[in-house]
Coordinates of N, CA and C in Angstrom, one line a residue:
M1 N 0.0 150.5 193.9 CA 0.0 149.0 194.2 C -1.1 148.5 193.3
H2 N -0.8 147.2 192.7 CA -1.7 146.8 191.6 C -2.3 145.4 192.3
L3 N -3.1 144.7 191.4 CA -3.7 143.4 191.9 C -2.7 142.3 191.7
D4 N -2.6 141.6 192.6 CA -1.6 140.4 192.6 C -2.4 139.2 192.0
S5 N -1.7 138.1 192.1 CA -2.3 136.7 191.4 C -3.5 136.3 192.2
S6 N -3.4 136.5 193.7 CA -4.5 136.1 194.5 C -5.8 136.9 194.3
D7 N -5.6 138.1 194.0 CA -6.6 139.1 193.7 C -7.3 138.8 192.5
L8 N -6.4 138.4 191.3 CA -7.0 138.1 190.1 C -7.8 136.9 190.2
A9 N -7.2 135.8 191.0 CA -7.8 134.5 191.2 C -9.2 134.7 191.9
A10 N -9.3 135.6 192.8 CA -10.5 135.8 193.5 C -11.6 136.5 192.4
I11 N -11.2 137.4 191.7 CA -12.0 137.9 190.7 C -12.6 137.1 189.6
W12 N -11.8 136.1 189.2 CA -12.1 135.3 188.2 C -13.0 134.0 188.7
L13 N -12.7 133.7 190.1 CA -13.8 132.8 190.8 C -15.0 133.5 191.1
T14 N -15.1 134.6 191.4 CA -16.4 135.4 191.4 C -17.1 135.4 190.2
I15 N -16.5 135.7 189.1 CA -17.1 135.8 187.7 C -17.7 134.4 187.5
Q16 N -16.9 133.3 187.7 CA -17.4 132.0 187.4 C -18.5 131.6 188.3
L17 N -18.5 132.0 189.5 CA -19.6 131.7 190.5 C -20.8 132.5 190.0
A18 N -20.7 133.8 189.8 CA -22.1 134.6 189.4 C -22.5 134.3 188.1
S19 N -21.6 133.8 187.2 CA -22.2 133.3 185.9 C -23.1 131.9 186.1
L20 N -22.4 131.0 186.6 CA -23.2 129.8 186.8 C -24.4 129.9 187.6
T21 N -24.3 130.8 188.7 CA -25.4 130.9 189.6 C -26.5 131.5 188.8
T22 N -26.2 132.5 188.1 CA -27.2 133.3 187.2 C -28.0 132.3 186.3
V23 N -27.4 131.5 185.7 CA -27.8 130.3 184.7 C -28.9 129.7 185.5
L24 N -28.3 129.0 186.5 CA -29.0 128.2 187.4 C -30.3 128.9 188.0
L25 N -30.4 130.1 188.4 CA -31.3 130.8 188.9 C -32.4 131.1 187.8
L26 N -32.0 131.5 186.6 CA -33.1 131.5 185.6 C -33.6 130.2 185.2
I27 N -33.1 129.1 185.3 CA -33.6 127.9 185.1 C -34.5 127.6 186.2
V28 N -34.1 127.7 187.5 CA -35.0 127.3 188.7 C -36.0 128.3 188.9
G29 N -35.7 129.7 188.7 CA -36.5 130.8 189.0 C -37.7 130.8 188.1
T30 N -37.7 130.5 186.7 CA -38.7 130.7 185.8 C -39.8 130.0 186.2
P31 N -39.9 128.6 186.4 CA -41.2 127.8 186.7 C -41.6 128.3 188.2
I32 N -40.9 128.6 188.9 CA -41.4 129.1 190.4 C -42.2 130.4 190.2
A33 N -41.6 131.4 189.4 CA -42.2 132.7 189.2 C -43.4 132.6 188.3
W34 N -43.4 131.7 187.5 CA -44.6 131.5 186.6 C -45.6 130.9 187.5
W35 N -45.4 129.9 188.3 CA -46.4 129.3 189.3 C -46.9 130.4 190.1
L36 N -46.1 131.3 190.8 CA -46.6 132.3 191.7 C -47.5 133.3 190.9
A37 N -47.1 133.5 189.6 CA -47.8 134.5 188.9 C -49.2 134.1 188.5
R38 N -49.4 132.6 188.4 CA -50.6 132.2 187.8 C -51.6 131.5 188.7
T39 N -51.0 131.0 189.8 CA -51.7 130.2 190.6 C -52.7 130.9 191.7
R40 N -53.8 130.2 191.9 CA -54.7 130.6 193.0 C -54.7 129.7 194.1
S41 N -53.7 129.0 194.3 CA -53.6 128.0 195.4 C -53.3 128.7 196.7
R42 N -53.8 128.3 197.8 CA -53.5 128.8 199.1 C -52.1 128.7 199.6
L43 N -51.3 128.0 198.8 CA -49.7 127.8 199.0 C -49.1 128.9 198.4
K44 N -49.7 129.9 197.7 CA -49.0 130.9 197.0 C -48.3 131.7 198.1
G45 N -49.0 132.1 199.1 CA -48.4 132.9 200.2 C -47.2 132.4 200.9
P46 N -47.3 131.1 201.4 CA -46.1 130.3 202.0 C -44.9 130.3 201.2
V47 N -45.3 129.8 199.8 CA -44.2 129.7 198.9 C -43.4 130.8 198.5
G48 N -44.3 132.0 198.4 CA -43.7 133.2 198.1 C -42.9 133.8 199.3
A49 N -43.3 133.5 200.5 CA -42.7 133.9 201.7 C -41.3 133.1 201.7
V50 N -41.4 131.7 201.5 CA -40.1 130.9 201.7 C -39.1 131.5 200.5
V51 N -39.6 132.0 199.4 CA -38.6 132.4 198.1 C -38.0 133.7 198.9
A52 N -38.7 134.5 199.4 CA -38.2 135.8 199.9 C -37.4 135.9 201.1
L53 N -37.4 134.7 201.9 CA -36.6 134.6 203.1 C -35.4 135.3 203.1
P54 N -34.6 135.0 202.1 CA -33.2 135.7 202.1 C -33.1 137.1 202.1
L55 N -34.2 137.8 201.7 CA -34.4 139.2 201.8 C -34.3 139.7 203.2
V56 N -34.7 139.0 204.0 CA -34.7 139.5 205.4 C -33.9 138.7 206.3
L57 N -33.5 137.6 206.1 CA -32.6 136.7 206.8 C -31.1 137.2 206.9
P58 N -30.5 137.3 208.1 CA -29.2 137.7 208.0 C -28.5 136.4 207.2
P59 N -27.4 137.2 206.4 CA -26.6 135.9 205.5 C -25.9 134.9 206.4
T60 N -25.6 135.3 207.5 CA -24.8 134.4 208.3 C -25.7 133.3 208.8
V61 N -27.2 133.7 209.1 CA -28.2 132.7 209.5 C -28.4 131.8 208.6
L62 N -28.6 132.3 207.4 CA -28.8 131.3 206.0 C -27.8 130.5 205.7
G63 N -26.5 131.1 205.9 CA -25.2 130.3 205.6 C -25.0 129.2 206.6
F64 N -25.4 129.5 207.9 CA -25.2 128.6 208.9 C -26.2 127.3 208.7
Y65 N -27.4 127.5 208.5 CA -28.3 126.3 208.2 C -28.1 125.5 207.0
L66 N -27.6 126.3 205.9 CA -27.2 125.6 204.7 C -25.7 124.8 204.9
L67 N -25.0 125.2 205.7 CA -23.8 124.6 206.1 C -24.1 123.2 207.0
V68 N -25.1 123.4 207.9 CA -25.5 122.2 208.7 C -26.4 121.2 207.6
L69 N -27.2 121.8 206.8 CA -28.0 121.0 205.9 C -27.0 120.2 204.9
M70 N -26.0 120.8 204.4 CA -25.2 120.3 203.6 C -24.0 119.4 204.1
G71 N -23.8 119.5 205.4 CA -22.6 118.9 206.2 C -22.9 117.4 206.2
P72 N -21.9 116.6 206.8 CA -21.9 115.3 206.9 C -23.1 114.5 207.4
H73 N -23.7 115.3 208.3 CA -24.9 114.8 209.3 C -26.2 115.5 208.7
G74 N -26.2 116.3 207.7 CA -27.4 117.0 207.3 C -27.9 116.0 206.1
A75 N -29.3 116.6 205.8 CA -30.2 115.7 204.9 C -29.4 115.6 203.5
V76 N -29.1 116.9 203.1 CA -28.4 117.0 201.8 C -27.1 116.3 201.7
G77 N -26.3 116.5 202.9 CA -25.0 115.9 202.9 C -25.1 114.6 202.9
Q78 N -25.9 114.0 203.5 CA -26.2 112.4 203.5 C -26.4 111.9 202.1
V79 N -27.2 112.7 201.5 CA -27.7 112.3 199.9 C -26.4 112.3 199.1
T80 N -25.5 113.5 199.2 CA -24.4 113.5 198.3 C -23.2 112.7 198.7
Q81 N -23.2 112.2 200.0 CA -22.4 111.2 200.2 C -22.6 109.8 199.8
A82 N -23.9 109.7 199.7 CA -24.7 108.2 199.3 C -24.3 108.2 197.9
L83 N -24.2 109.4 197.2 CA -24.1 109.2 195.8 C -22.6 109.4 195.4
G84 N -21.8 109.3 196.3 CA -20.4 109.4 196.1 C -19.8 110.8 195.7
L85 N -20.5 111.9 196.1 CA -20.1 113.2 195.8 C -19.4 113.9 196.9
G86 N -19.4 113.2 198.0 CA -18.8 113.9 199.2 C -19.7 115.0 199.7
V87 N -19.2 115.9 200.5 CA -19.9 116.9 201.2 C -19.7 118.2 200.3
L88 N -20.7 119.2 200.3 CA -20.5 120.4 199.7 C -19.8 121.5 200.3
P89 N -20.0 121.7 201.7 CA -19.3 122.8 202.2 C -17.9 122.8 202.0
F90 N -17.3 124.1 201.8 CA -15.8 124.3 201.6 C -15.5 123.8 200.1
T91 N -16.5 123.8 199.1 CA -16.2 123.5 197.7 C -16.9 124.6 196.7
F92 N -16.4 124.6 195.6 CA -17.1 125.6 194.8 C -18.4 125.2 194.5
A93 N -18.8 123.9 194.4 CA -20.2 123.4 194.3 C -21.1 123.9 195.5
G94 N -20.7 123.9 196.7 CA -21.3 124.3 197.8 C -21.6 125.8 197.6
L95 N -20.6 126.6 197.2 CA -20.8 128.1 196.9 C -22.1 128.3 196.0
V96 N -21.9 127.5 194.8 CA -22.9 127.7 193.8 C -24.4 127.3 194.5
V97 N -24.6 126.2 195.3 CA -25.8 125.9 195.9 C -26.3 127.1 196.9
G98 N -25.4 127.5 197.7 CA -25.7 128.7 198.7 C -26.0 130.0 197.8
S99 N -25.4 130.2 196.9 CA -25.6 131.4 196.1 C -27.1 131.4 195.3
V100 N -27.4 130.2 194.8 CA -28.7 130.0 194.3 C -29.8 130.3 195.3
V101 N -29.6 129.9 196.5 CA -30.7 130.0 197.5 C -30.7 131.6 198.0
Y102 N -29.3 132.1 198.1 CA -29.5 133.4 198.6 C -29.8 134.5 197.5
S103 N -29.7 134.2 196.3 CA -30.2 135.4 195.3 C -31.5 134.9 194.7
L104 N -32.0 133.8 195.0 CA -33.2 133.4 194.4 C -34.3 134.5 194.3
P105 N -34.6 135.3 195.3 CA -35.7 136.2 195.2 C -35.3 137.4 194.3
F106 N -34.0 137.7 194.0 CA -33.8 138.8 193.1 C -34.0 138.3 191.8
V107 N -34.2 137.1 191.4 CA -34.6 136.6 190.1 C -36.1 136.4 189.9
V108 N -36.6 135.6 191.0 CA -38.2 135.1 190.9 C -38.8 136.6 191.0
Q109 N -38.8 137.5 191.7 CA -39.7 138.6 191.9 C -39.7 139.4 190.6
P110 N -38.5 139.6 189.8 CA -38.8 140.4 188.7 C -39.4 139.6 187.6
L111 N -39.0 138.2 187.6 CA -39.9 137.4 186.6 C -41.5 137.5 186.9
Q112 N -41.6 137.2 188.3 CA -43.0 137.1 188.6 C -43.8 138.4 188.1
N113 N -43.2 139.5 188.3 CA -44.0 140.9 188.0 C -44.0 140.9 186.5
A114 N -42.9 140.4 185.8 CA -43.2 140.4 184.3 C -44.3 139.5 183.8
F115 N -44.3 138.2 184.5 CA -45.5 137.4 184.0 C -46.8 137.9 184.4
E116 N -47.0 138.6 185.6 CA -48.2 139.2 185.9 C -48.5 140.3 184.9
A117 N -47.7 141.1 184.5 CA -47.9 142.1 183.7 C -48.4 141.7 182.4
I118 N -48.3 140.5 182.0 CA -48.7 140.1 180.5 C -50.2 140.0 180.8
G119 N -50.5 139.5 181.7 CA -52.2 139.4 181.7 C -52.6 138.0 181.2
T120 N -53.8 137.9 181.0 CA -54.3 136.6 180.4 C -54.9 136.9 179.0
R121 N -54.9 138.0 178.3 CA -55.3 138.1 177.1 C -54.4 137.5 176.0
P122 N -53.1 137.8 176.0 CA -52.3 137.1 175.0 C -52.3 135.5 175.0
L123 N -52.5 135.0 176.1 CA -52.6 133.6 176.4 C -53.8 133.2 175.8
E124 N -55.0 133.9 176.0 CA -56.4 133.3 175.5 C -56.4 133.5 174.0
A125 N -55.7 134.6 173.5 CA -55.7 134.8 172.1 C -54.8 133.6 171.5
A126 N -53.7 133.2 172.1 CA -53.1 132.1 171.5 C -53.7 130.8 171.7
A127 N -54.7 130.6 172.7 CA -55.3 129.4 172.9 C -56.3 129.2 171.6
T128 N -56.9 130.3 171.3 CA -58.1 130.3 170.3 C -57.3 129.8 169.0
L129 N -56.1 130.1 168.9 CA -55.3 129.5 167.6 C -54.7 128.2 167.7
R130 N -55.3 127.5 168.8 CA -55.0 126.2 169.2 C -53.5 126.0 169.5
A131 N -52.9 126.8 170.2 CA -51.6 126.8 170.6 C -51.5 126.0 171.8
S132 N -50.7 125.1 172.0 CA -50.5 124.4 173.2 C -50.0 125.2 174.3
P133 N -50.2 124.8 175.6 CA -49.7 125.5 176.7 C -48.2 125.8 176.6
R134 N -47.4 124.8 176.1 CA -45.9 124.9 175.8 C -45.8 126.0 174.8
D135 N -46.6 125.9 173.7 CA -46.2 126.9 172.7 C -46.6 128.4 173.2
C136 N -47.5 128.5 173.8 CA -48.0 129.8 174.5 C -46.8 130.3 175.3
F137 N -46.2 129.5 176.2 CA -45.2 130.0 177.1 C -43.9 130.2 176.2
F138 N -43.4 129.6 175.3 CA -42.3 129.9 174.6 C -42.6 130.9 173.4
S139 N -43.7 130.9 172.8 CA -44.0 131.8 171.7 C -44.6 133.1 172.2
V140 N -45.2 133.1 173.3 CA -45.9 134.4 173.5 C -45.2 135.0 174.9
V141 N -45.2 134.1 176.0 CA -44.9 134.7 177.3 C -43.3 134.9 177.3
L142 N -42.5 134.2 176.8 CA -41.1 134.5 177.1 C -40.8 135.8 176.1
P143 N -41.3 136.0 175.0 CA -40.9 137.2 174.3 C -41.6 138.6 175.1
L144 N -42.5 138.4 175.5 CA -43.3 139.5 176.3 C -42.6 139.8 177.6
A145 N -42.0 138.8 178.2 CA -41.4 138.8 179.5 C -39.9 139.2 179.5
R146 N -39.4 139.5 178.2 CA -38.1 139.7 178.0 C -37.4 140.7 179.0
P147 N -38.1 141.9 179.1 CA -37.4 142.7 180.1 C -37.2 142.4 181.3
G148 N -38.3 141.4 181.9 CA -38.1 140.8 183.2 C -37.0 139.9 183.2
F149 N -36.9 139.2 182.3 CA -35.7 138.2 182.2 C -34.3 138.9 182.2
I150 N -34.1 140.2 181.5 CA -33.0 140.8 181.6 C -32.6 141.3 183.0
T151 N -33.8 141.9 183.6 CA -33.6 142.6 185.0 C -33.3 141.6 185.9
A152 N -33.9 140.3 185.9 CA -33.6 139.3 186.7 C -32.2 138.7 186.6
G153 N -31.6 138.5 185.5 CA -30.4 138.1 185.1 C -29.3 139.1 185.8
I154 N -29.5 140.5 185.4 CA -28.6 141.5 186.1 C -28.6 141.3 187.6
L155 N -29.8 141.4 188.1 CA -29.8 141.5 189.6 C -29.2 140.2 190.1
G156 N -29.5 139.0 189.6 CA -28.9 137.9 190.1 C -27.6 137.7 190.1
F157 N -26.9 138.2 189.0 CA -25.4 138.3 188.8 C -24.9 139.1 189.9
A158 N -25.4 140.3 189.8 CA -24.8 141.4 190.7 C -24.9 141.0 192.2
H159 N -26.1 140.5 192.5 CA -26.0 140.3 194.0 C -25.3 138.9 194.5
T160 N -25.0 138.0 193.4 CA -24.1 137.0 193.7 C -22.6 137.5 193.8
V161 N -22.3 138.5 192.8 CA -20.9 139.1 193.0 C -20.8 139.6 194.4
G162 N -21.9 140.3 195.0 CA -21.7 141.0 196.1 C -21.9 140.3 197.4
E163 N -22.0 138.9 197.3 CA -22.2 138.0 198.5 C -20.9 138.1 199.5
F164 N -21.2 138.0 200.8 CA -20.0 137.7 201.8 C -20.4 136.7 202.9
G165 N -21.6 137.0 203.6 CA -21.8 136.2 204.7 C -22.1 134.7 204.3
V166 N -22.8 134.5 203.3 CA -23.3 133.1 203.0 C -22.0 132.3 202.4
V167 N -21.3 133.1 201.5 CA -20.2 132.4 200.8 C -19.0 132.1 201.9
L168 N -18.9 133.0 203.0 CA -17.9 132.8 203.9 C -18.3 131.6 204.7
M169 N -19.5 131.5 205.2 CA -20.2 130.4 206.0 C -20.0 129.1 205.3
I170 N -20.3 129.2 204.0 CA -20.4 127.8 203.5 C -19.0 127.5 202.7
G171 N -18.3 128.4 202.3 CA -17.0 127.9 201.5 C -15.9 128.3 202.3
G172 N -16.0 129.1 203.3 CA -14.8 129.4 204.1 C -13.9 130.4 203.4
N173 N -12.7 130.1 203.4 CA -11.5 131.2 202.7 C -10.4 130.2 202.1
I174 N -10.7 129.5 201.0 CA -9.7 128.6 200.5 C -9.3 129.3 199.2
E175 N -8.2 129.9 198.9 CA -7.7 130.5 197.8 C -7.8 129.6 196.5
G176 N -8.4 130.2 195.5 CA -8.5 129.4 194.3 C -9.6 128.5 194.3
R177 N -10.4 128.2 195.4 CA -11.4 127.5 195.6 C -12.6 128.1 195.9
T178 N -12.6 128.8 197.0 CA -13.8 129.5 197.5 C -13.7 130.9 198.0
R179 N -12.5 131.4 197.8 CA -12.2 132.8 198.2 C -12.7 133.7 197.0
V180 N -13.7 134.3 197.2 CA -14.4 135.3 196.2 C -13.9 136.6 196.5
V181 N -14.3 137.7 195.7 CA -13.8 139.1 196.0 C -14.1 139.7 197.3
S182 N -15.4 139.5 197.7 CA -15.8 140.0 199.1 C -14.9 139.5 200.1
V183 N -14.6 138.2 200.2 CA -13.8 137.4 201.1 C -12.4 138.0 201.1
Q184 N -11.9 138.2 199.8 CA -10.6 138.7 199.6 C -10.5 140.0 200.1
I185 N -11.5 141.1 200.0 CA -11.3 142.4 200.5 C -11.3 142.3 202.1
F186 N -12.1 141.4 202.7 CA -11.9 141.1 204.2 C -10.6 140.8 204.5
D187 N -10.1 139.8 203.9 CA -8.7 139.6 204.3 C -7.6 140.6 204.2
H188 N -7.7 141.4 203.0 CA -6.9 142.6 203.0 C -7.2 143.8 204.2
V189 N -8.5 143.8 204.7 CA -8.8 144.8 205.5 C -8.1 144.3 206.7
E190 N -8.4 142.9 207.2 CA -7.9 142.2 208.4 C -6.4 142.4 208.4
A191 N -5.8 142.2 207.4 CA -4.3 142.3 207.5 C -3.8 143.8 207.4
L192 N -4.6 144.7 207.4 CA -4.3 146.2 207.3 C -3.6 146.6 206.1
E193 N -4.0 145.8 205.1 CA -3.6 146.2 203.6 C -4.5 147.0 202.9
Y194 N -4.8 148.3 203.3 CA -5.8 149.0 202.8 C -5.8 149.5 201.5
A195 N -4.6 149.5 200.9 CA -4.3 150.0 199.6 C -4.8 148.8 198.8
R196 N -4.4 147.6 198.9 CA -4.9 146.5 198.2 C -6.5 146.4 198.3
A197 N -7.1 146.6 199.5 CA -8.5 146.5 199.6 C -9.0 147.7 198.9
H198 N -8.6 148.7 198.7 CA -9.1 149.7 197.8 C -9.3 149.4 196.4
W199 N -8.4 148.7 195.9 CA -8.5 148.3 194.4 C -9.6 147.3 194.0
L200 N -9.8 146.6 195.1 CA -10.9 145.5 194.8 C -12.3 146.2 195.3
A201 N -12.3 147.0 196.4 CA -13.5 147.6 196.9 C -13.9 148.7 195.8
G202 N -13.1 149.6 195.5 CA -13.5 150.5 194.3 C -13.9 149.8 193.1
G203 N -13.4 148.6 192.7 CA -14.0 148.0 191.5 C -15.2 147.5 191.8
M204 N -15.7 147.2 193.0 CA -17.1 146.7 193.4 C -18.0 147.8 193.4
V205 N -17.4 149.0 193.8 CA -18.4 150.2 193.8 C -18.7 150.5 192.4
V206 N -17.7 150.6 191.6 CA -17.9 150.9 190.0 C -19.0 149.9 189.4
F207 N -18.5 148.8 189.8 CA -19.5 147.7 189.2 C -20.9 147.7 189.6
S208 N -21.2 148.0 190.8 CA -22.5 148.2 191.5 C -23.2 149.3 190.8
F209 N -22.5 150.5 190.6 CA -23.0 151.8 190.0 C -23.4 151.5 188.6
V210 N -22.6 150.8 187.8 CA -22.9 150.5 186.4 C -24.1 149.5 186.4
V211 N -24.3 148.7 187.2 CA -25.3 147.6 187.3 C -26.8 148.6 187.4
L212 N -26.8 149.3 188.6 CA -27.8 150.2 188.9 C -28.2 151.2 187.8
L213 N -27.1 151.7 187.2 CA -27.4 152.6 186.1 C -28.0 152.2 184.8
L214 N -27.7 150.8 184.6 CA -28.1 150.0 183.6 C -29.7 149.8 183.8
L215 N -30.0 149.3 185.0 CA -31.4 148.9 185.3 C -32.3 150.3 185.4
Y216 N -31.8 151.3 185.9 CA -32.7 152.6 185.9 C -32.8 153.2 184.5
T217 N -31.8 153.1 183.7 CA -31.8 153.6 182.4 C -33.0 152.8 181.7
R218 N -32.8 151.5 181.7 CA -33.7 150.5 181.0 C -35.1 150.9 181.5
R219 N -35.3 151.0 182.7 CA -36.7 151.2 183.1 C -37.3 152.5 182.5
R220 N -36.4 153.6 182.5 CA -36.9 154.8 182.0 C -37.3 154.7 180.3
A221 N -36.5 153.7 179.6 CA -36.6 153.6 178.5 C -38.2 152.8 178.0
V222 N -38.2 151.8 179.1 CA -39.4 150.9 178.8 C -40.7 151.7 179.3
A223 N -40.5 152.5 180.3 CA -41.6 153.4 180.5 C -42.0 154.6 179.5
A224 N -41.2 154.9 178.8 CA -41.2 155.8 177.8 C -42.0 155.3 176.5
L225 N -41.9 153.9 176.2 CA -42.5 153.3 175.2 C -44.0 153.3 175.4

């Protein structure tokens, strides 16, 4: 038995979701990680804890509160409705928002570690050459933190691909709009279509193995330098 049109639609939707989410995570996560790596503020602990919450919260809990927040009576929902955007739950945009929140620590933490590993000497050397803070960041920090960005991008993409509880709570199960691979597997199992579930689940196992293999291989290569 092979993949049918609904399976292929779920795969394509998952790729779209993971790709867009990863880009947004790198844009949002970079300034957060930089601030956490450099600040001495008392807010560092609370902010770091909030960012890391998805690591310990059950996905259904996070998904539930995001659903309420983005619903017609929630704070975000009222803003989106006032802007003429409607409500985000059960839409692709809602999946993106939920995925960004859920996968944020998987991008912020590798970036923060990469920024902290750079230290202050390269920045001080650039400052003595009259480089502006912006020039220091783009000319010094970003090249040195490149391995952290690669790791963050891979983890953010892979974690988004593997989401289930959050996307099910926020997006439901609408074919072609919110039904991602993990939800499609659940549907096949619920319908006792184990052969079709095997195709998708096996693909997820292979994908996860390849991602971890790339990460561990890269870590060994970096450690050997």
